[in-house]
Amino acid sequence: MHRYAPVRRRRLLAAVASLGLVAGLAACTSPGPANQPAETANTAATASTFPVTITSALGDAVIESKPERVATWGWSAQDAVLALGIVPVAMPAYPYGGVDGVLPWDAEAIKALGGQTPTLLKGGESGEVNVEEFVAVKPDVILAPYSGLTQEEFDALSKVAPVVAYPDKPWATTWQDQATLVGKALGLADEAEQLVSDTRAKVATLASEHPELKGKTFVYGAANEPEVFNIYRSTDPRVQLLVELGMTVAPSVAELDPKPDEGTYFYGLSFEKLSKLDSDVLVAYFGSQKDADAFTADPLVAAMPQVKDGRFAPIVGESFVMASSAPTVLSIPWMLDQYVPQLAAAAAKSAG
């Protein structure tokens, strides 16, 4: 279990407020029974925006009226829902990075909204959809814009409620598009647009405060397989977030890609080829400091110029891994304030 200091809690609540959640709070009625959604004052005003049709790579979601019972699937849809002032009736359990299955920024948002913990979908632990879990919570809509839903799963869930899946490829929807899709599905498009604008401003402010990041090249990877370094392609949201900070994906990422057209968000590179992975900064995530130390202790890793010169900026801790791997309007302010100074320090050591 993780324990979060009061200062971190205050920082998160301030970030939530700056992204518009407090406005949603003011509009919410008193919380109802467990797993009931919080209602917003603009329900009547948005009723005329329905029905809504949202097209995804797997099919259409036709939402006839404003959803009252919202379920989410994937890594991060619940963040946008909560930031818009609504507590879902169900969302995935997060044993990795969460406390009792709930990610820390979500727990803070639920508390700020005066809600109760949603039903935690146990299928989230394995990544496999359990249709019966969704049937039990009787959702009006299922939001899964950042997920790995298969066509079979989409079709099965669509018999329960309209499903908003990813617009193009699995696990590739930007945090901006996630918020926009969720806002459209909930009849809160304007509020979602404001969340995106506020979050972009937050990222831009951090970039301006750390000009040493501008133009520096980086590689973003994960050492989660023996003797293989998994490298994230430029289409991955976690990579795009660093680009928004002013950095540039290193050319070596594309040069070493064995199958650039395979359509996935990462590829594996054997440790023997790490010397060819040229960049100003190396970024990788680890569940613990022990894991990070084990990675840099490998002779082939230790020989990398980025590691030898202190241009390695690891993301350490399960919650931080989740926050950076699935950036959202809630997780971005939660983690960037703490990580960007470390990233900037590594970038400052590059002569490029």
Tab-separated table of C-alpha atoms in Angstrom:
chain	number	residue	atom	x	y	z
A	1	MET	CA	0.000	0.000	0.000
A	2	HIS	CA	1.108	3.528	-0.710
A	3	ARG	CA	0.744	6.418	1.686
A	4	TYR	CA	0.332	9.917	0.270
A	5	ALA	CA	1.602	12.868	2.273
A	6	PRO	CA	-0.754	15.782	2.953
A	7	VAL	CA	1.270	18.057	0.655
A	8	ARG	CA	0.732	15.680	-2.259
A	9	ARG	CA	-2.983	15.552	-1.488
A	10	ARG	CA	-3.162	19.357	-1.476
A	11	ARG	CA	-1.260	19.465	-4.765
A	12	LEU	CA	-3.667	17.038	-6.387
A	13	LEU	CA	-6.730	18.846	-5.117
A	14	ALA	CA	-5.321	22.121	-6.423
A	15	ALA	CA	-4.669	20.531	-9.795
A	16	VAL	CA	-8.169	19.089	-9.881
A	17	ALA	CA	-9.604	22.497	-9.081
A	18	SER	CA	-7.566	24.152	-11.829
A	19	LEU	CA	-8.919	21.652	-14.340
A	20	GLY	CA	-12.522	22.447	-13.622
A	21	LEU	CA	-13.535	19.660	-11.250
A	22	VAL	CA	-14.502	22.159	-8.569
A	23	ALA	CA	-17.027	23.639	-10.987
A	24	GLY	CA	-18.494	20.181	-11.340
A	25	LEU	CA	-18.485	19.830	-7.564
A	26	ALA	CA	-20.522	22.973	-7.123
A	27	ALA	CA	-23.063	21.642	-9.594
A	28	CYS	CA	-23.432	18.239	-7.974
A	29	THR	CA	-26.266	17.233	-5.717
A	30	SER	CA	-25.700	15.286	-2.528
A	31	PRO	CA	-24.280	11.824	-3.191
A	32	GLY	CA	-26.794	9.022	-3.442
A	33	PRO	CA	-26.402	5.350	-2.584
A	34	ALA	CA	-23.186	3.498	-3.329
A	35	ASN	CA	-22.256	3.291	-7.005
A	36	GLN	CA	-24.779	5.942	-8.033
A	37	PRO	CA	-23.501	8.688	-10.394
A	38	ALA	CA	-23.246	12.286	-9.251
A	39	GLU	CA	-25.710	14.480	-11.167
A	40	THR	CA	-24.736	17.849	-12.599
A	41	ALA	CA	-26.885	20.985	-12.734
A	42	ASN	CA	-26.645	21.220	-16.515
A	43	THR	CA	-28.471	17.947	-17.175
A	44	ALA	CA	-31.501	19.686	-18.648
A	45	ALA	CA	-29.381	22.080	-20.668
A	46	THR	CA	-27.552	19.229	-22.396
A	47	ALA	CA	-30.569	16.995	-22.978
A	48	SER	CA	-31.106	18.563	-26.384
A	49	THR	CA	-27.691	17.348	-27.562
A	50	PHE	CA	-28.968	13.789	-27.699
A	51	PRO	CA	-29.181	11.389	-29.403
A	52	VAL	CA	-25.429	11.261	-30.080
A	53	THR	CA	-23.595	8.870	-32.387
A	54	ILE	CA	-19.891	8.278	-31.791
A	55	THR	CA	-18.029	6.235	-34.383
A	56	SER	CA	-15.076	4.100	-33.363
A	57	ALA	CA	-12.783	1.633	-35.099
A	58	LEU	CA	-15.040	-1.171	-33.861
A	59	GLY	CA	-18.451	0.323	-34.571
A	60	ASP	CA	-20.917	3.047	-33.653
A	61	ALA	CA	-22.204	3.965	-30.215
A	62	VAL	CA	-25.687	5.491	-30.451
A	63	ILE	CA	-26.470	7.233	-27.154
A	64	GLU	CA	-30.160	8.094	-27.122
A	65	SER	CA	-30.250	10.275	-23.996
A	66	LYS	CA	-27.893	11.757	-21.437
A	67	PRO	CA	-26.274	8.834	-19.564
A	68	GLU	CA	-26.888	8.645	-15.849
A	69	ARG	CA	-25.062	5.409	-15.142
A	70	VAL	CA	-21.569	5.527	-16.616
A	71	ALA	CA	-19.184	2.556	-16.752
A	72	THR	CA	-15.613	2.751	-17.995
A	73	TRP	CA	-13.083	0.286	-19.360
A	74	GLY	CA	-9.391	0.484	-20.200
A	75	TRP	CA	-6.723	2.441	-18.407
A	76	SER	CA	-8.029	5.948	-18.067
A	77	ALA	CA	-11.572	6.800	-19.167
A	78	GLN	CA	-12.664	7.177	-15.557
A	79	ASP	CA	-10.268	10.129	-15.195
A	80	ALA	CA	-12.135	12.219	-17.752
A	81	VAL	CA	-15.498	11.202	-16.285
A	82	LEU	CA	-14.418	12.268	-12.795
A	83	ALA	CA	-12.863	15.496	-14.043
A	84	LEU	CA	-16.240	16.320	-15.583
A	85	GLY	CA	-17.867	15.990	-12.176
A	86	ILE	CA	-19.419	12.524	-12.486
A	87	VAL	CA	-18.627	9.443	-10.401
A	88	PRO	CA	-18.912	6.298	-12.566
A	89	VAL	CA	-21.022	3.382	-11.402
A	90	ALA	CA	-18.188	1.030	-12.413
A	91	MET	CA	-14.571	1.220	-13.500
A	92	PRO	CA	-11.650	-1.230	-13.707
A	93	ALA	CA	-9.786	-2.270	-10.588
A	94	TYR	CA	-6.146	-1.175	-10.630
A	95	PRO	CA	-4.077	-3.481	-8.430
A	96	TYR	CA	-0.943	-2.044	-10.069
A	97	GLY	CA	-0.511	1.534	-8.968
A	98	GLY	CA	-3.739	1.727	-7.018
A	99	VAL	CA	-4.667	1.624	-3.350
A	100	ASP	CA	-7.387	-0.956	-2.811
A	101	GLY	CA	-7.768	-0.995	-6.585
A	102	VAL	CA	-8.213	2.770	-7.028
A	103	LEU	CA	-5.558	5.053	-8.512
A	104	PRO	CA	-4.610	7.906	-6.135
A	105	TRP	CA	-5.792	10.795	-8.350
A	106	ASP	CA	-9.115	9.011	-8.873
A	107	ALA	CA	-9.519	8.427	-5.151
A	108	GLU	CA	-8.951	12.130	-4.479
A	109	ALA	CA	-11.433	13.129	-7.165
A	110	ILE	CA	-14.114	10.753	-5.874
A	111	LYS	CA	-13.650	12.149	-2.377
A	112	ALA	CA	-13.769	15.730	-3.654
A	113	LEU	CA	-17.053	14.956	-5.411
A	114	GLY	CA	-18.529	13.483	-2.243
A	115	GLY	CA	-19.040	10.169	-4.003
A	116	GLN	CA	-18.417	6.575	-3.082
A	117	THR	CA	-16.013	4.145	-4.687
A	118	PRO	CA	-17.562	2.704	-7.866
A	119	THR	CA	-17.952	-1.001	-8.441
A	120	LEU	CA	-14.448	-2.170	-9.335
A	121	LEU	CA	-14.470	-4.459	-12.354
A	122	LYS	CA	-12.210	-7.394	-11.557
A	123	GLY	CA	-11.669	-8.008	-15.232
A	124	GLY	CA	-9.429	-4.954	-15.100
A	125	GLU	CA	-6.826	-7.014	-13.288
A	126	SER	CA	-6.399	-9.338	-16.259
A	127	GLY	CA	-7.440	-6.996	-19.041
A	128	GLU	CA	-10.130	-9.443	-20.118
A	129	VAL	CA	-13.698	-8.204	-20.352
A	130	ASN	CA	-16.201	-9.945	-18.106
A	131	VAL	CA	-19.536	-9.092	-19.679
A	132	GLU	CA	-21.476	-10.277	-16.614
A	133	GLU	CA	-19.784	-7.581	-14.517
A	134	PHE	CA	-21.151	-4.912	-16.830
A	135	VAL	CA	-24.603	-6.475	-16.893
A	136	ALA	CA	-24.701	-6.330	-13.090
A	137	VAL	CA	-24.110	-2.551	-12.900
A	138	LYS	CA	-26.707	-1.708	-15.599
A	139	PRO	CA	-24.795	1.093	-17.345
A	140	ASP	CA	-26.334	3.562	-19.775
A	141	VAL	CA	-23.005	3.850	-21.601
A	142	ILE	CA	-19.606	2.113	-21.533
A	143	LEU	CA	-16.618	4.374	-22.199
A	144	ALA	CA	-13.434	2.674	-23.454
A	145	PRO	CA	-11.568	5.149	-25.693
A	146	TYR	CA	-8.140	4.069	-24.399
A	147	SER	CA	-8.340	0.306	-24.283
A	148	GLY	CA	-7.553	-2.902	-26.104
A	149	LEU	CA	-11.136	-3.973	-26.770
A	150	THR	CA	-11.452	-6.642	-29.431
A	151	GLN	CA	-14.268	-6.699	-31.967
A	152	GLU	CA	-15.797	-9.662	-30.148
A	153	GLU	CA	-15.706	-7.832	-26.812
A	154	PHE	CA	-17.139	-4.672	-28.368
A	155	ASP	CA	-20.003	-6.604	-29.898
A	156	ALA	CA	-20.765	-8.395	-26.632
A	157	LEU	CA	-20.677	-5.196	-24.556
A	158	SER	CA	-22.812	-3.355	-27.106
A	159	LYS	CA	-25.656	-5.689	-26.155
A	160	VAL	CA	-25.407	-4.257	-22.623
A	161	ALA	CA	-25.062	-0.547	-23.487
A	162	PRO	CA	-23.606	1.712	-26.184
A	163	VAL	CA	-19.798	1.361	-26.219
A	164	VAL	CA	-17.433	4.204	-27.069
A	165	ALA	CA	-14.216	2.511	-28.194
A	166	TYR	CA	-10.997	3.912	-29.677
A	167	PRO	CA	-11.286	5.914	-32.913
A	168	ASP	CA	-8.336	4.290	-34.677
A	169	LYS	CA	-6.006	1.818	-32.967
A	170	PRO	CA	-6.075	0.156	-29.524
A	171	TRP	CA	-4.053	1.892	-26.822
A	172	ALA	CA	-3.316	4.862	-29.075
A	173	THR	CA	-5.967	7.514	-28.302
A	174	THR	CA	-4.421	10.790	-27.166
A	175	TRP	CA	-5.413	12.225	-23.805
A	176	GLN	CA	-7.027	15.132	-25.656
A	177	ASP	CA	-9.203	12.825	-27.762
A	178	GLN	CA	-10.083	10.728	-24.710
A	179	ALA	CA	-11.471	13.776	-22.927
A	180	THR	CA	-13.268	14.983	-26.053
A	181	LEU	CA	-14.937	11.617	-26.692
A	182	VAL	CA	-16.014	11.251	-23.070
A	183	GLY	CA	-17.382	14.790	-23.047
A	184	LYS	CA	-19.381	14.183	-26.214
A	185	ALA	CA	-20.796	10.926	-24.850
A	186	LEU	CA	-21.910	12.602	-21.618
A	187	GLY	CA	-23.331	15.760	-23.181
A	188	LEU	CA	-20.502	17.806	-21.694
A	189	ALA	CA	-18.536	18.697	-24.812
A	190	ASP	CA	-17.871	22.308	-23.813
A	191	GLU	CA	-16.678	21.303	-20.358
A	192	ALA	CA	-14.386	18.686	-21.868
A	193	GLU	CA	-12.959	21.256	-24.259
A	194	GLN	CA	-12.162	23.485	-21.298
A	195	LEU	CA	-10.442	20.608	-19.482
A	196	VAL	CA	-8.254	19.986	-22.521
A	197	SER	CA	-7.433	23.687	-22.803
A	198	ASP	CA	-6.524	23.944	-19.112
A	199	THR	CA	-4.343	20.844	-19.255
A	200	ARG	CA	-2.537	22.066	-22.359
A	201	ALA	CA	-1.859	25.331	-20.544
A	202	LYS	CA	-0.430	23.370	-17.613
A	203	VAL	CA	1.939	21.465	-19.899
A	204	ALA	CA	2.918	24.666	-21.726
A	205	THR	CA	3.714	26.377	-18.430
A	206	LEU	CA	5.987	23.535	-17.364
A	207	ALA	CA	7.703	23.622	-20.750
A	208	SER	CA	8.358	27.355	-20.437
A	209	GLU	CA	9.744	26.867	-16.926
A	210	HIS	CA	12.213	24.260	-18.228
A	211	PRO	CA	13.614	25.545	-21.544
A	212	GLU	CA	16.409	22.965	-21.346
A	213	LEU	CA	13.866	20.423	-22.614
A	214	LYS	CA	13.236	22.198	-25.915
A	215	GLY	CA	14.503	20.233	-28.895
A	216	LYS	CA	16.206	17.527	-26.845
A	217	THR	CA	15.801	14.056	-28.310
A	218	PHE	CA	14.541	11.179	-26.213
A	219	VAL	CA	13.808	7.461	-26.229
A	220	TYR	CA	10.933	6.161	-24.079
A	221	GLY	CA	11.117	2.501	-23.137
A	222	ALA	CA	10.393	-0.232	-20.640
A	223	ALA	CA	12.579	-3.063	-19.408
A	224	ASN	CA	9.740	-5.485	-18.726
A	225	GLU	CA	11.125	-8.498	-20.594
A	226	PRO	CA	14.433	-10.324	-19.983
A	227	GLU	CA	17.238	-8.876	-22.112
A	228	VAL	CA	14.746	-6.874	-24.181
A	229	PHE	CA	14.149	-3.130	-24.073
A	230	ASN	CA	10.650	-2.302	-25.322
A	231	ILE	CA	10.633	1.029	-27.144
A	232	TYR	CA	7.486	3.114	-27.549
A	233	ARG	CA	6.776	4.476	-30.992
A	234	SER	CA	5.975	8.119	-31.667
A	235	THR	CA	2.232	7.372	-31.838
A	236	ASP	CA	2.041	6.361	-28.172
A	237	PRO	CA	0.354	8.904	-25.841
A	238	ARG	CA	3.149	8.762	-23.261
A	239	VAL	CA	5.657	9.688	-25.982
A	240	GLN	CA	3.420	12.452	-27.299
A	241	LEU	CA	3.214	14.022	-23.847
A	242	LEU	CA	6.997	14.571	-23.784
A	243	VAL	CA	6.773	16.033	-27.282
A	244	GLU	CA	4.228	18.502	-25.911
A	245	LEU	CA	6.885	19.535	-23.398
A	246	GLY	CA	9.117	20.552	-26.298
A	247	MET	CA	11.196	17.405	-26.712
A	248	THR	CA	11.709	15.406	-29.913
A	249	VAL	CA	11.556	11.668	-30.508
A	250	ALA	CA	15.093	10.487	-31.284
A	251	PRO	CA	15.625	9.458	-34.934
A	252	SER	CA	17.114	6.179	-33.701
A	253	VAL	CA	13.628	5.084	-32.563
A	254	ALA	CA	12.453	4.894	-36.168
A	255	GLU	CA	15.815	3.770	-37.544
A	256	LEU	CA	15.905	0.676	-35.330
A	257	ASP	CA	12.225	-0.189	-35.743
A	258	PRO	CA	12.089	-3.641	-37.376
A	259	LYS	CA	8.393	-3.431	-38.307
A	260	PRO	CA	7.292	0.207	-38.507
A	261	ASP	CA	4.021	-0.693	-40.196
A	262	GLU	CA	2.825	-3.420	-37.830
A	263	GLY	CA	0.427	-1.059	-36.091
A	264	THR	CA	1.422	-1.621	-32.446
A	265	TYR	CA	2.610	1.062	-30.066
A	266	PHE	CA	6.005	-0.458	-29.185
A	267	TYR	CA	8.700	-2.795	-30.435
A	268	GLY	CA	11.379	-4.844	-28.700
A	269	LEU	CA	15.115	-4.224	-28.992
A	270	SER	CA	17.638	-6.716	-27.654
A	271	PHE	CA	20.154	-5.427	-25.126
A	272	GLU	CA	22.926	-6.205	-27.620
A	273	LYS	CA	21.641	-3.345	-29.794
A	274	LEU	CA	21.308	-0.748	-27.043
A	275	SER	CA	24.535	0.950	-28.143
A	276	LYS	CA	22.747	2.015	-31.334
A	277	LEU	CA	19.939	3.710	-29.401
A	278	ASP	CA	21.195	7.268	-29.668
A	279	SER	CA	19.385	10.130	-27.889
A	280	ASP	CA	19.963	13.107	-25.627
A	281	VAL	CA	17.803	11.591	-22.883
A	282	LEU	CA	16.681	8.068	-22.019
A	283	VAL	CA	13.315	7.610	-20.304
A	284	ALA	CA	12.020	4.314	-18.909
A	285	TYR	CA	9.583	3.264	-16.217
A	286	PHE	CA	9.969	0.872	-13.280
A	287	GLY	CA	7.613	-0.382	-10.600
A	288	SER	CA	10.276	0.085	-7.923
A	289	GLN	CA	13.735	1.518	-7.369
A	290	LYS	CA	15.006	-2.042	-7.079
A	291	ASP	CA	13.864	-2.701	-10.641
A	292	ALA	CA	15.501	0.502	-11.869
A	293	ASP	CA	18.773	-0.411	-10.162
A	294	ALA	CA	18.702	-3.891	-11.678
A	295	PHE	CA	18.295	-2.372	-15.135
A	296	THR	CA	21.249	0.011	-14.836
A	297	ALA	CA	23.385	-2.740	-13.279
A	298	ASP	CA	23.330	-4.697	-16.535
A	299	PRO	CA	26.714	-4.092	-18.261
A	300	LEU	CA	25.099	-3.387	-21.639
A	301	VAL	CA	22.791	-0.810	-20.067
A	302	ALA	CA	25.526	0.722	-17.924
A	303	ALA	CA	27.598	1.247	-21.074
A	304	MET	CA	24.925	3.423	-22.695
A	305	PRO	CA	26.127	7.058	-22.900
A	306	GLN	CA	22.794	8.282	-21.545
A	307	VAL	CA	23.259	6.198	-18.394
A	308	LYS	CA	26.980	6.951	-17.969
A	309	ASP	CA	26.452	10.705	-18.372
A	310	GLY	CA	23.422	11.019	-16.088
A	311	ARG	CA	21.034	11.622	-18.985
A	312	PHE	CA	18.734	8.854	-17.784
A	313	ALA	CA	15.403	9.984	-16.290
A	314	PRO	CA	13.601	6.925	-14.878
A	315	ILE	CA	9.958	7.023	-13.848
A	316	VAL	CA	9.829	5.024	-10.623
A	317	GLY	CA	6.837	3.760	-8.650
A	318	GLU	CA	3.699	1.942	-9.751
A	319	SER	CA	1.420	4.962	-9.428
A	320	PHE	CA	3.812	7.096	-11.457
A	321	VAL	CA	4.065	4.369	-14.072
A	322	MET	CA	0.292	4.346	-14.440
A	323	ALA	CA	0.083	8.146	-14.495
A	324	SER	CA	2.689	8.440	-17.244
A	325	SER	CA	1.560	5.402	-19.229
A	326	ALA	CA	-2.015	6.636	-19.502
A	327	PRO	CA	-1.825	10.436	-19.400
A	328	THR	CA	-5.126	12.199	-18.775
A	329	VAL	CA	-6.527	15.514	-17.606
A	330	LEU	CA	-6.207	14.191	-14.031
A	331	SER	CA	-2.977	12.190	-14.104
A	332	ILE	CA	-0.921	14.756	-16.036
A	333	PRO	CA	-0.924	17.438	-13.301
A	334	TRP	CA	-0.552	14.729	-10.642
A	335	MET	CA	2.741	13.454	-12.004
A	336	LEU	CA	4.356	16.122	-14.182
A	337	ASP	CA	5.034	18.618	-11.384
A	338	GLN	CA	7.162	15.980	-9.720
A	339	TYR	CA	8.757	14.382	-12.785
A	340	VAL	CA	9.566	17.294	-15.101
A	341	PRO	CA	12.355	18.750	-12.904
A	342	GLN	CA	14.082	15.350	-12.969
A	343	LEU	CA	13.616	15.114	-16.734
A	344	ALA	CA	14.935	18.634	-17.207
A	345	ALA	CA	18.013	17.885	-15.076
A	346	ALA	CA	18.832	14.939	-17.339
A	347	ALA	CA	18.268	17.030	-20.472
A	348	ALA	CA	20.540	19.776	-19.132
A	349	LYS	CA	23.470	17.330	-19.133
A	350	SER	CA	23.215	16.847	-22.881
A	351	ALA	CA	25.576	18.853	-25.025
A	352	GLY	CA	23.074	18.746	-27.888
